[in-house]
PDB file of C-alpha atoms in Angstrom:
ATOM      1  CA  UNK A   1      95.855  96.485  98.686  1.00  0.00           C
ATOM      2  CA  UNK A   2      94.656  98.969 101.300  1.00  0.00           C
ATOM      3  CA  UNK A   3      97.455 101.303 100.402  1.00  0.00           C
ATOM      4  CA  UNK A   4      95.801 101.654  96.699  1.00  0.00           C
ATOM      5  CA  UNK A   5      93.447 104.141  97.977  1.00  0.00           C
ATOM      6  CA  UNK A   6      94.091 104.630 101.843  1.00  0.00           C
ATOM      7  CA  UNK A   7      97.029 106.891 103.263  1.00  0.00           C
ATOM      8  CA  UNK A   8      98.247 104.891 106.016  1.00  0.00           C
ATOM      9  CA  UNK A   9      99.832 107.462 108.630  1.00  0.00           C
ATOM     10  CA  UNK A  10     103.433 106.604 109.300  1.00  0.00           C
ATOM     11  CA  UNK A  11     103.774 104.239 112.466  1.00  0.00           C
ATOM     12  CA  UNK A  12     100.123 103.118 112.317  1.00  0.00           C
ATOM     13  CA  UNK A  13      99.130  99.604 112.379  1.00  0.00           C
ATOM     14  CA  UNK A  14      98.251  99.738 108.873  1.00  0.00           C
ATOM     15  CA  UNK A  15     101.836 101.129 107.943  1.00  0.00           C
ATOM     16  CA  UNK A  16     103.353  98.644 109.856  1.00  0.00           C
ATOM     17  CA  UNK A  17     101.669  95.707 108.731  1.00  0.00           C
ATOM     18  CA  UNK A  18     101.944  96.552 105.044  1.00  0.00           C
ATOM     19  CA  UNK A  19     105.940  97.037 105.826  1.00  0.00           C
ATOM     20  CA  UNK A  20     106.007  93.741 107.427  1.00  0.00           C
ATOM     21  CA  UNK A  21     104.077  91.958 104.937  1.00  0.00           C
ATOM     22  CA  UNK A  22     106.625  93.117 102.165  1.00  0.00           C
ATOM     23  CA  UNK A  23     109.472  92.225 104.144  1.00  0.00           C
ATOM     24  CA  UNK A  24     108.456  88.830 104.622  1.00  0.00           C
ATOM     25  CA  UNK A  25     107.275  88.104 101.101  1.00  0.00           C
ATOM     26  CA  UNK A  26     110.674  89.170  99.923  1.00  0.00           C
ATOM     27  CA  UNK A  27     112.594  87.335 102.704  1.00  0.00           C
ATOM     28  CA  UNK A  28     110.436  84.127 101.777  1.00  0.00           C
ATOM     29  CA  UNK A  29     110.997  84.345  97.917  1.00  0.00           C
ATOM     30  CA  UNK A  30     114.930  84.740  98.771  1.00  0.00           C
ATOM     31  CA  UNK A  31     114.731  81.532 100.670  1.00  0.00           C
ATOM     32  CA  UNK A  32     113.294  79.638  98.049  1.00  0.00           C
ATOM     33  CA  UNK A  33     115.361  81.125  95.385  1.00  0.00           C
ATOM     34  CA  UNK A  34     112.627  82.374  93.532  1.00  0.00           C
ATOM     35  CA  UNK A  35     110.858  85.909  92.813  1.00  0.00           C
ATOM     36  CA  UNK A  36     108.883  87.085  95.522  1.00  0.00           C
ATOM     37  CA  UNK A  37     105.184  88.385  95.534  1.00  0.00           C
ATOM     38  CA  UNK A  38     102.581  85.639  96.626  1.00  0.00           C
ATOM     39  CA  UNK A  39      98.857  86.165  96.471  1.00  0.00           C
ATOM     40  CA  UNK A  40      95.964  84.648  95.162  1.00  0.00           C
ATOM     41  CA  UNK A  41      95.984  84.138  91.378  1.00  0.00           C
ATOM     42  CA  UNK A  42      95.607  81.707  88.621  1.00  0.00           C
ATOM     43  CA  UNK A  43      97.921  78.820  88.309  1.00  0.00           C
ATOM     44  CA  UNK A  44      99.169  76.160  85.921  1.00  0.00           C
ATOM     45  CA  UNK A  45      95.993  73.994  85.876  1.00  0.00           C
ATOM     46  CA  UNK A  46      93.291  74.073  83.521  1.00  0.00           C
ATOM     47  CA  UNK A  47      89.861  72.622  83.186  1.00  0.00           C
ATOM     48  CA  UNK A  48      88.306  70.677  80.396  1.00  0.00           C
ATOM     49  CA  UNK A  49      87.357  74.419  78.689  1.00  0.00           C
ATOM     50  CA  UNK A  50      91.352  74.849  79.086  1.00  0.00           C
ATOM     51  CA  UNK A  51      90.664  77.751  81.336  1.00  0.00           C
ATOM     52  CA  UNK A  52      93.069  78.378  84.129  1.00  0.00           C
ATOM     53  CA  UNK A  53      92.185  77.770  87.666  1.00  0.00           C
ATOM     54  CA  UNK A  54      92.337  80.341  90.264  1.00  0.00           C
ATOM     55  CA  UNK A  55      93.080  79.782  94.111  1.00  0.00           C
ATOM     56  CA  UNK A  56      94.402  81.707  97.152  1.00  0.00           C
ATOM     57  CA  UNK A  57      98.158  81.357  97.848  1.00  0.00           C
ATOM     58  CA  UNK A  58      99.968  82.809 100.504  1.00  0.00           C
ATOM     59  CA  UNK A  59     103.402  82.666 102.615  1.00  0.00           C
ATOM     60  CA  UNK A  60     103.946  80.748 105.793  1.00  0.00           C
ATOM     61  CA  UNK A  61     104.248  83.379 108.655  1.00  0.00           C
ATOM     62  CA  UNK A  62     101.593  85.554 106.931  1.00  0.00           C
ATOM     63  CA  UNK A  63      98.762  83.334 106.359  1.00  0.00           C
ATOM     64  CA  UNK A  64      96.819  81.038 108.730  1.00  0.00           C
ATOM     65  CA  UNK A  65      96.025  78.240 106.118  1.00  0.00           C
ATOM     66  CA  UNK A  66      98.360  74.937 106.694  1.00  0.00           C
ATOM     67  CA  UNK A  67     100.348  74.086 103.832  1.00  0.00           C
ATOM     68  CA  UNK A  68     101.092  77.435 102.247  1.00  0.00           C
ATOM     69  CA  UNK A  69     104.595  76.148 101.416  1.00  0.00           C
ATOM     70  CA  UNK A  70     103.409  73.307  99.211  1.00  0.00           C
ATOM     71  CA  UNK A  71     102.675  75.742  96.441  1.00  0.00           C
ATOM     72  CA  UNK A  72     105.241  78.011  94.751  1.00  0.00           C
ATOM     73  CA  UNK A  73     103.007  80.511  92.566  1.00  0.00           C
ATOM     74  CA  UNK A  74     104.211  84.088  92.193  1.00  0.00           C
ATOM     75  CA  UNK A  75     101.927  86.782  91.055  1.00  0.00           C
ATOM     76  CA  UNK A  76     103.622  89.774  89.315  1.00  0.00           C
ATOM     77  CA  UNK A  77     100.801  92.380  90.371  1.00  0.00           C
ATOM     78  CA  UNK A  78     101.721  91.532  93.978  1.00  0.00           C
ATOM     79  CA  UNK A  79     105.191  93.420  93.126  1.00  0.00           C
ATOM     80  CA  UNK A  80     103.265  96.355  91.757  1.00  0.00           C
ATOM     81  CA  UNK A  81     101.380  96.443  95.390  1.00  0.00           C
ATOM     82  CA  UNK A  82     104.735  96.336  97.035  1.00  0.00           C
ATOM     83  CA  UNK A  83     106.202  99.098  94.830  1.00  0.00           C
ATOM     84  CA  UNK A  84     104.078 101.647  96.890  1.00  0.00           C
ATOM     85  CA  UNK A  85     106.274 100.391 100.142  1.00  0.00           C
ATOM     86  CA  UNK A  86     109.546  99.409  98.917  1.00  0.00           C
ATOM     87  CA  UNK A  87     110.029 101.006  95.258  1.00  0.00           C
ATOM     88  CA  UNK A  88     113.566  99.760  94.933  1.00  0.00           C
ATOM     89  CA  UNK A  89     113.108  96.153  95.863  1.00  0.00           C
ATOM     90  CA  UNK A  90     110.173  95.920  93.435  1.00  0.00           C
ATOM     91  CA  UNK A  91     112.101  97.078  90.586  1.00  0.00           C
ATOM     92  CA  UNK A  92     114.649  94.388  91.170  1.00  0.00           C
ATOM     93  CA  UNK A  93     111.969  91.892  91.566  1.00  0.00           C
ATOM     94  CA  UNK A  94     110.401  92.957  88.347  1.00  0.00           C
ATOM     95  CA  UNK A  95     113.694  92.269  86.741  1.00  0.00           C
ATOM     96  CA  UNK A  96     113.813  88.757  87.859  1.00  0.00           C
ATOM     97  CA  UNK A  97     110.266  88.342  86.923  1.00  0.00           C
ATOM     98  CA  UNK A  98     111.093  89.678  83.114  1.00  0.00           C
ATOM     99  CA  UNK A  99     113.958  87.359  83.111  1.00  0.00           C
ATOM    100  CA  UNK A 100     111.722  84.114  84.011  1.00  0.00           C
ATOM    101  CA  UNK A 101     109.283  85.233  81.117  1.00  0.00           C
ATOM    102  CA  UNK A 102     106.757  86.854  83.378  1.00  0.00           C
ATOM    103  CA  UNK A 103     105.759  89.924  80.817  1.00  0.00           C
ATOM    104  CA  UNK A 104     103.921  89.639  77.618  1.00  0.00           C
ATOM    105  CA  UNK A 105     102.785  91.881  74.926  1.00  0.00           C
ATOM    106  CA  UNK A 106     100.131  93.493  77.130  1.00  0.00           C
ATOM    107  CA  UNK A 107     101.829  93.796  80.308  1.00  0.00           C
ATOM    108  CA  UNK A 108     102.728  91.201  83.026  1.00  0.00           C
ATOM    109  CA  UNK A 109     101.243  87.808  83.015  1.00  0.00           C
ATOM    110  CA  UNK A 110      98.918  86.634  85.562  1.00  0.00           C
ATOM    111  CA  UNK A 111     101.481  84.371  87.522  1.00  0.00           C
ATOM    112  CA  UNK A 112     104.399  82.301  87.215  1.00  0.00           C
ATOM    113  CA  UNK A 113     104.059  78.804  88.620  1.00  0.00           C
ATOM    114  CA  UNK A 114     107.104  76.978  90.143  1.00  0.00           C
ATOM    115  CA  UNK A 115     105.426  74.286  91.683  1.00  0.00           C
ATOM    116  CA  UNK A 116     107.417  70.876  90.930  1.00  0.00           C
ATOM    117  CA  UNK A 117     104.052  68.876  90.553  1.00  0.00           C
ATOM    118  CA  UNK A 118     102.593  71.306  87.867  1.00  0.00           C
ATOM    119  CA  UNK A 119     105.637  71.764  85.751  1.00  0.00           C
ATOM    120  CA  UNK A 120     106.320  70.148  82.333  1.00  0.00           C
ATOM    121  CA  UNK A 121     109.048  67.820  82.095  1.00  0.00           C
ATOM    122  CA  UNK A 122     112.364  69.421  82.145  1.00  0.00           C
ATOM    123  CA  UNK A 123     110.980  72.867  82.829  1.00  0.00           C
ATOM    124  CA  UNK A 124     111.632  75.042  85.997  1.00  0.00           C
ATOM    125  CA  UNK A 125     108.752  77.459  85.724  1.00  0.00           C
ATOM    126  CA  UNK A 126     105.254  77.447  83.861  1.00  0.00           C
ATOM    127  CA  UNK A 127     104.077  80.995  82.903  1.00  0.00           C
ATOM    128  CA  UNK A 128     100.392  81.385  83.137  1.00  0.00           C
ATOM    129  CA  UNK A 129      99.526  83.415  80.068  1.00  0.00           C
ATOM    130  CA  UNK A 130      96.322  85.210  80.818  1.00  0.00           C
ATOM    131  CA  UNK A 131      95.611  88.628  82.103  1.00  0.00           C
ATOM    132  CA  UNK A 132      92.979  89.268  84.830  1.00  0.00           C
ATOM    133  CA  UNK A 133      91.378  92.623  84.445  1.00  0.00           C
ATOM    134  CA  UNK A 134      91.280  93.103  88.292  1.00  0.00           C
ATOM    135  CA  UNK A 135      94.787  92.314  88.841  1.00  0.00           C
ATOM    136  CA  UNK A 136      95.826  94.650  85.811  1.00  0.00           C
ATOM    137  CA  UNK A 137      93.836  97.486  87.275  1.00  0.00           C
ATOM    138  CA  UNK A 138      95.635  97.107  90.610  1.00  0.00           C
ATOM    139  CA  UNK A 139      98.728  97.285  89.057  1.00  0.00           C
ATOM    140  CA  UNK A 140      98.304 100.484  87.226  1.00  0.00           C
ATOM    141  CA  UNK A 141      96.761 102.117  90.464  1.00  0.00           C
ATOM    142  CA  UNK A 142      99.549 101.056  92.543  1.00  0.00           C
ATOM    143  CA  UNK A 143     102.206 102.159  89.933  1.00  0.00           C
ATOM    144  CA  UNK A 144     100.723 105.462  89.671  1.00  0.00           C
ATOM    145  CA  UNK A 145     100.734 105.913  93.275  1.00  0.00           C
ATOM    146  CA  UNK A 146     104.483 105.030  93.261  1.00  0.00           C
ATOM    147  CA  UNK A 147     105.221 107.107  90.456  1.00  0.00           C
ATOM    148  CA  UNK A 148     103.202 110.250  91.098  1.00  0.00           C
ATOM    149  CA  UNK A 149     103.148 110.642  94.921  1.00  0.00           C
ATOM    150  CA  UNK A 150     100.152 108.715  95.826  1.00  0.00           C
ATOM    151  CA  UNK A 151      97.849 110.545  93.348  1.00  0.00           C
ATOM    152  CA  UNK A 152      95.015 108.125  93.467  1.00  0.00           C
ATOM    153  CA  UNK A 153      95.236 108.104  97.442  1.00  0.00           C
ATOM    154  CA  UNK A 154      94.993 111.664  97.161  1.00  0.00           C
ATOM    155  CA  UNK A 155      91.971 111.623  95.098  1.00  0.00           C
ATOM    156  CA  UNK A 156      90.315 109.073  97.397  1.00  0.00           C
ATOM    157  CA  UNK A 157      90.790 111.313 100.424  1.00  0.00           C
ATOM    158  CA  UNK A 158      89.438 114.299  98.661  1.00  0.00           C
ATOM    159  CA  UNK A 159      86.133 112.798  99.383  1.00  0.00           C
ATOM    160  CA  UNK A 160      84.331 114.271 102.214  1.00  0.00           C
ATOM    161  CA  UNK A 161      82.824 111.073 103.555  1.00  0.00           C
ATOM    162  CA  UNK A 162      86.409 109.600 103.593  1.00  0.00           C
ATOM    163  CA  UNK A 163      87.983 112.841 105.403  1.00  0.00           C
ATOM    164  CA  UNK A 164      85.359 112.387 108.043  1.00  0.00           C
ATOM    165  CA  UNK A 165      86.570 108.935 109.070  1.00  0.00           C
ATOM    166  CA  UNK A 166      90.224 109.424 108.560  1.00  0.00           C
ATOM    167  CA  UNK A 167      90.933 109.301 112.322  1.00  0.00           C
ATOM    168  CA  UNK A 168      90.380 105.588 111.950  1.00  0.00           C
ATOM    169  CA  UNK A 169      93.350 105.359 110.194  1.00  0.00           C
ATOM    170  CA  UNK A 170      95.355 106.578 113.082  1.00  0.00           C
ATOM    171  CA  UNK A 171      95.217 103.193 114.958  1.00  0.00           C
ATOM    172  CA  UNK A 172      98.559 102.463 116.685  1.00  0.00           C
ATOM    173  CA  UNK A 173     100.492  99.258 116.705  1.00  0.00           C
ATOM    174  CA  UNK A 174      99.790  97.318 119.906  1.00  0.00           C
ATOM    175  CA  UNK A 175     102.789  97.376 122.030  1.00  0.00           C
ATOM    176  CA  UNK A 176     101.883  94.753 124.622  1.00  0.00           C
ATOM    177  CA  UNK A 177     100.915  91.894 122.218  1.00  0.00           C
ATOM    178  CA  UNK A 178     102.981  88.675 121.868  1.00  0.00           C
ATOM    179  CA  UNK A 179     104.349  87.448 118.959  1.00  0.00           C
ATOM    180  CA  UNK A 180     102.440  84.612 117.297  1.00  0.00           C
ATOM    181  CA  UNK A 181     104.535  81.234 117.494  1.00  0.00           C
ATOM    182  CA  UNK A 182     105.050  79.900 114.026  1.00  0.00           C
ATOM    183  CA  UNK A 183     103.469  76.347 113.312  1.00  0.00           C
ATOM    184  CA  UNK A 184     106.019  73.592 113.412  1.00  0.00           C
ATOM    185  CA  UNK A 185     105.714  72.976 109.868  1.00  0.00           C
ATOM    186  CA  UNK A 186     106.113  76.661 109.161  1.00  0.00           C
ATOM    187  CA  UNK A 187     109.277  76.918 111.151  1.00  0.00           C
ATOM    188  CA  UNK A 188     110.924  74.016 108.989  1.00  0.00           C
ATOM    189  CA  UNK A 189     109.543  75.503 105.806  1.00  0.00           C
ATOM    190  CA  UNK A 190     112.774  77.535 104.846  1.00  0.00           C
ATOM    191  CA  UNK A 191     114.861  74.300 105.233  1.00  0.00           C
ATOM    192  CA  UNK A 192     112.406  72.196 103.628  1.00  0.00           C
ATOM    193  CA  UNK A 193     111.420  74.198 100.403  1.00  0.00           C
ATOM    194  CA  UNK A 194     114.976  74.457  99.215  1.00  0.00           C
ATOM    195  CA  UNK A 195     115.081  70.723  98.161  1.00  0.00           C
ATOM    196  CA  UNK A 196     112.533  70.865  95.495  1.00  0.00           C
ATOM    197  CA  UNK A 197     111.734  67.279  94.300  1.00  0.00           C
ATOM    198  CA  UNK A 198     111.484  67.277  90.544  1.00  0.00           C
ATOM    199  CA  UNK A 199     108.055  65.538  89.035  1.00  0.00           C
ATOM    200  CA  UNK A 200     108.710  61.857  88.563  1.00  0.00           C
ATOM    201  CA  UNK A 201     106.489  60.089  85.721  1.00  0.00           C
ATOM    202  CA  UNK A 202     105.850  56.517  84.971  1.00  0.00           C
ATOM    203  CA  UNK A 203     106.036  55.277  81.364  1.00  0.00           C
ATOM    204  CA  UNK A 204     104.531  51.984  80.336  1.00  0.00           C
ATOM    205  CA  UNK A 205     105.899  50.731  76.658  1.00  0.00           C
ATOM    206  CA  UNK A 206     103.425  47.873  76.583  1.00  0.00           C
ATOM    207  CA  UNK A 207      99.728  47.036  77.389  1.00  0.00           C
ATOM    208  CA  UNK A 208     100.793  43.318  77.885  1.00  0.00           C
ATOM    209  CA  UNK A 209     102.276  43.211  81.185  1.00  0.00           C
ATOM    210  CA  UNK A 210     102.857  40.066  83.671  1.00  0.00           C
ATOM    211  CA  UNK A 211     101.153  42.575  86.446  1.00  0.00           C
ATOM    212  CA  UNK A 212      98.316  44.854  85.707  1.00  0.00           C
ATOM    213  CA  UNK A 213      99.504  48.411  85.956  1.00  0.00           C
ATOM    214  CA  UNK A 214      96.454  51.117  86.900  1.00  0.00           C
ATOM    215  CA  UNK A 215      96.079  54.452  87.757  1.00  0.00           C
ATOM    216  CA  UNK A 216      93.543  55.530  90.366  1.00  0.00           C
ATOM    217  CA  UNK A 217      91.891  58.866  90.730  1.00  0.00           C
ATOM    218  CA  UNK A 218      89.292  59.868  93.537  1.00  0.00           C
ATOM    219  CA  UNK A 219      88.095  63.031  95.269  1.00  0.00           C
ATOM    220  CA  UNK A 220      86.238  60.723  97.985  1.00  0.00           C
ATOM    221  CA  UNK A 221      82.958  60.718  96.034  1.00  0.00           C
ATOM    222  CA  UNK A 222      83.690  60.006  92.410  1.00  0.00           C
ATOM    223  CA  UNK A 223      86.583  57.416  91.396  1.00  0.00           C
ATOM    224  CA  UNK A 224      88.170  56.761  88.083  1.00  0.00           C
ATOM    225  CA  UNK A 225      90.589  53.819  87.310  1.00  0.00           C
ATOM    226  CA  UNK A 226      92.327  53.129  84.232  1.00  0.00           C
ATOM    227  CA  UNK A 227      94.787  50.372  82.948  1.00  0.00           C
ATOM    228  CA  UNK A 228      97.718  50.613  80.899  1.00  0.00           C
ATOM    229  CA  UNK A 229      95.572  48.346  78.573  1.00  0.00           C
ATOM    230  CA  UNK A 230      92.963  50.998  78.217  1.00  0.00           C
ATOM    231  CA  UNK A 231      90.139  49.433  80.467  1.00  0.00           C
ATOM    232  CA  UNK A 232      88.659  50.838  83.653  1.00  0.00           C
ATOM    233  CA  UNK A 233      85.594  51.939  85.284  1.00  0.00           C
ATOM    234  CA  UNK A 234      84.154  55.321  86.826  1.00  0.00           C
ATOM    235  CA  UNK A 235      82.053  55.102  90.001  1.00  0.00           C
ATOM    236  CA  UNK A 236      80.605  57.663  92.323  1.00  0.00           C
ATOM    237  CA  UNK A 237      77.480  58.509  94.626  1.00  0.00           C
ATOM    238  CA  UNK A 238      74.379  59.758  93.052  1.00  0.00           C
ATOM    239  CA  UNK A 239      73.265  62.978  94.663  1.00  0.00           C
ATOM    240  CA  UNK A 240      69.360  63.290  95.055  1.00  0.00           C
TER     241      UNK A 240
END
């Protein structure tokens, strides 16, 4: 995102960070056999108003949160951002996204969700059929920079207040900083994610079973139980 409006000097901390991030994203996507480009976005889950839900997603080794490899949500706007760093790789990735159904009438869809637990039965990907103005705007600015030699960055740096502080972008990459050791689950992520477990379902053909079958859902404060016969209960703490 910084490259949308800021011009990182070659070899600076910002420049090297952006290049490492794009390279790691591409490696992680290849390791999972998926298109790359993970960022915060909507995903294949909806609320009662059928509105897609939104969350932050990331790549192990770049993000600090645990369990980043539990989700597989690819956001096409991330490829547009990467086009400012690695345009040829971005073009190839866009071809993969298009082949997976990631492009619609008004441009690239918000996301493609490959997470097994959120896929319809028999499907390999769920396309999030929505457009977020914020992400569409970043896509337009990023592609304008990639195709027109950083035109939007030039406009930003033309402002006197920006020129007065350009020197801050010259920060060099530290030489004597030890590389961060990945967490144990992240070090094993590449081997684990290749074995995506397909979603499983349980179907009960009759409500009259010798043993009662039930489904229980809870968030720790509110619980709902439903039996195969249609009975059940809901219970939760009342906040005052």
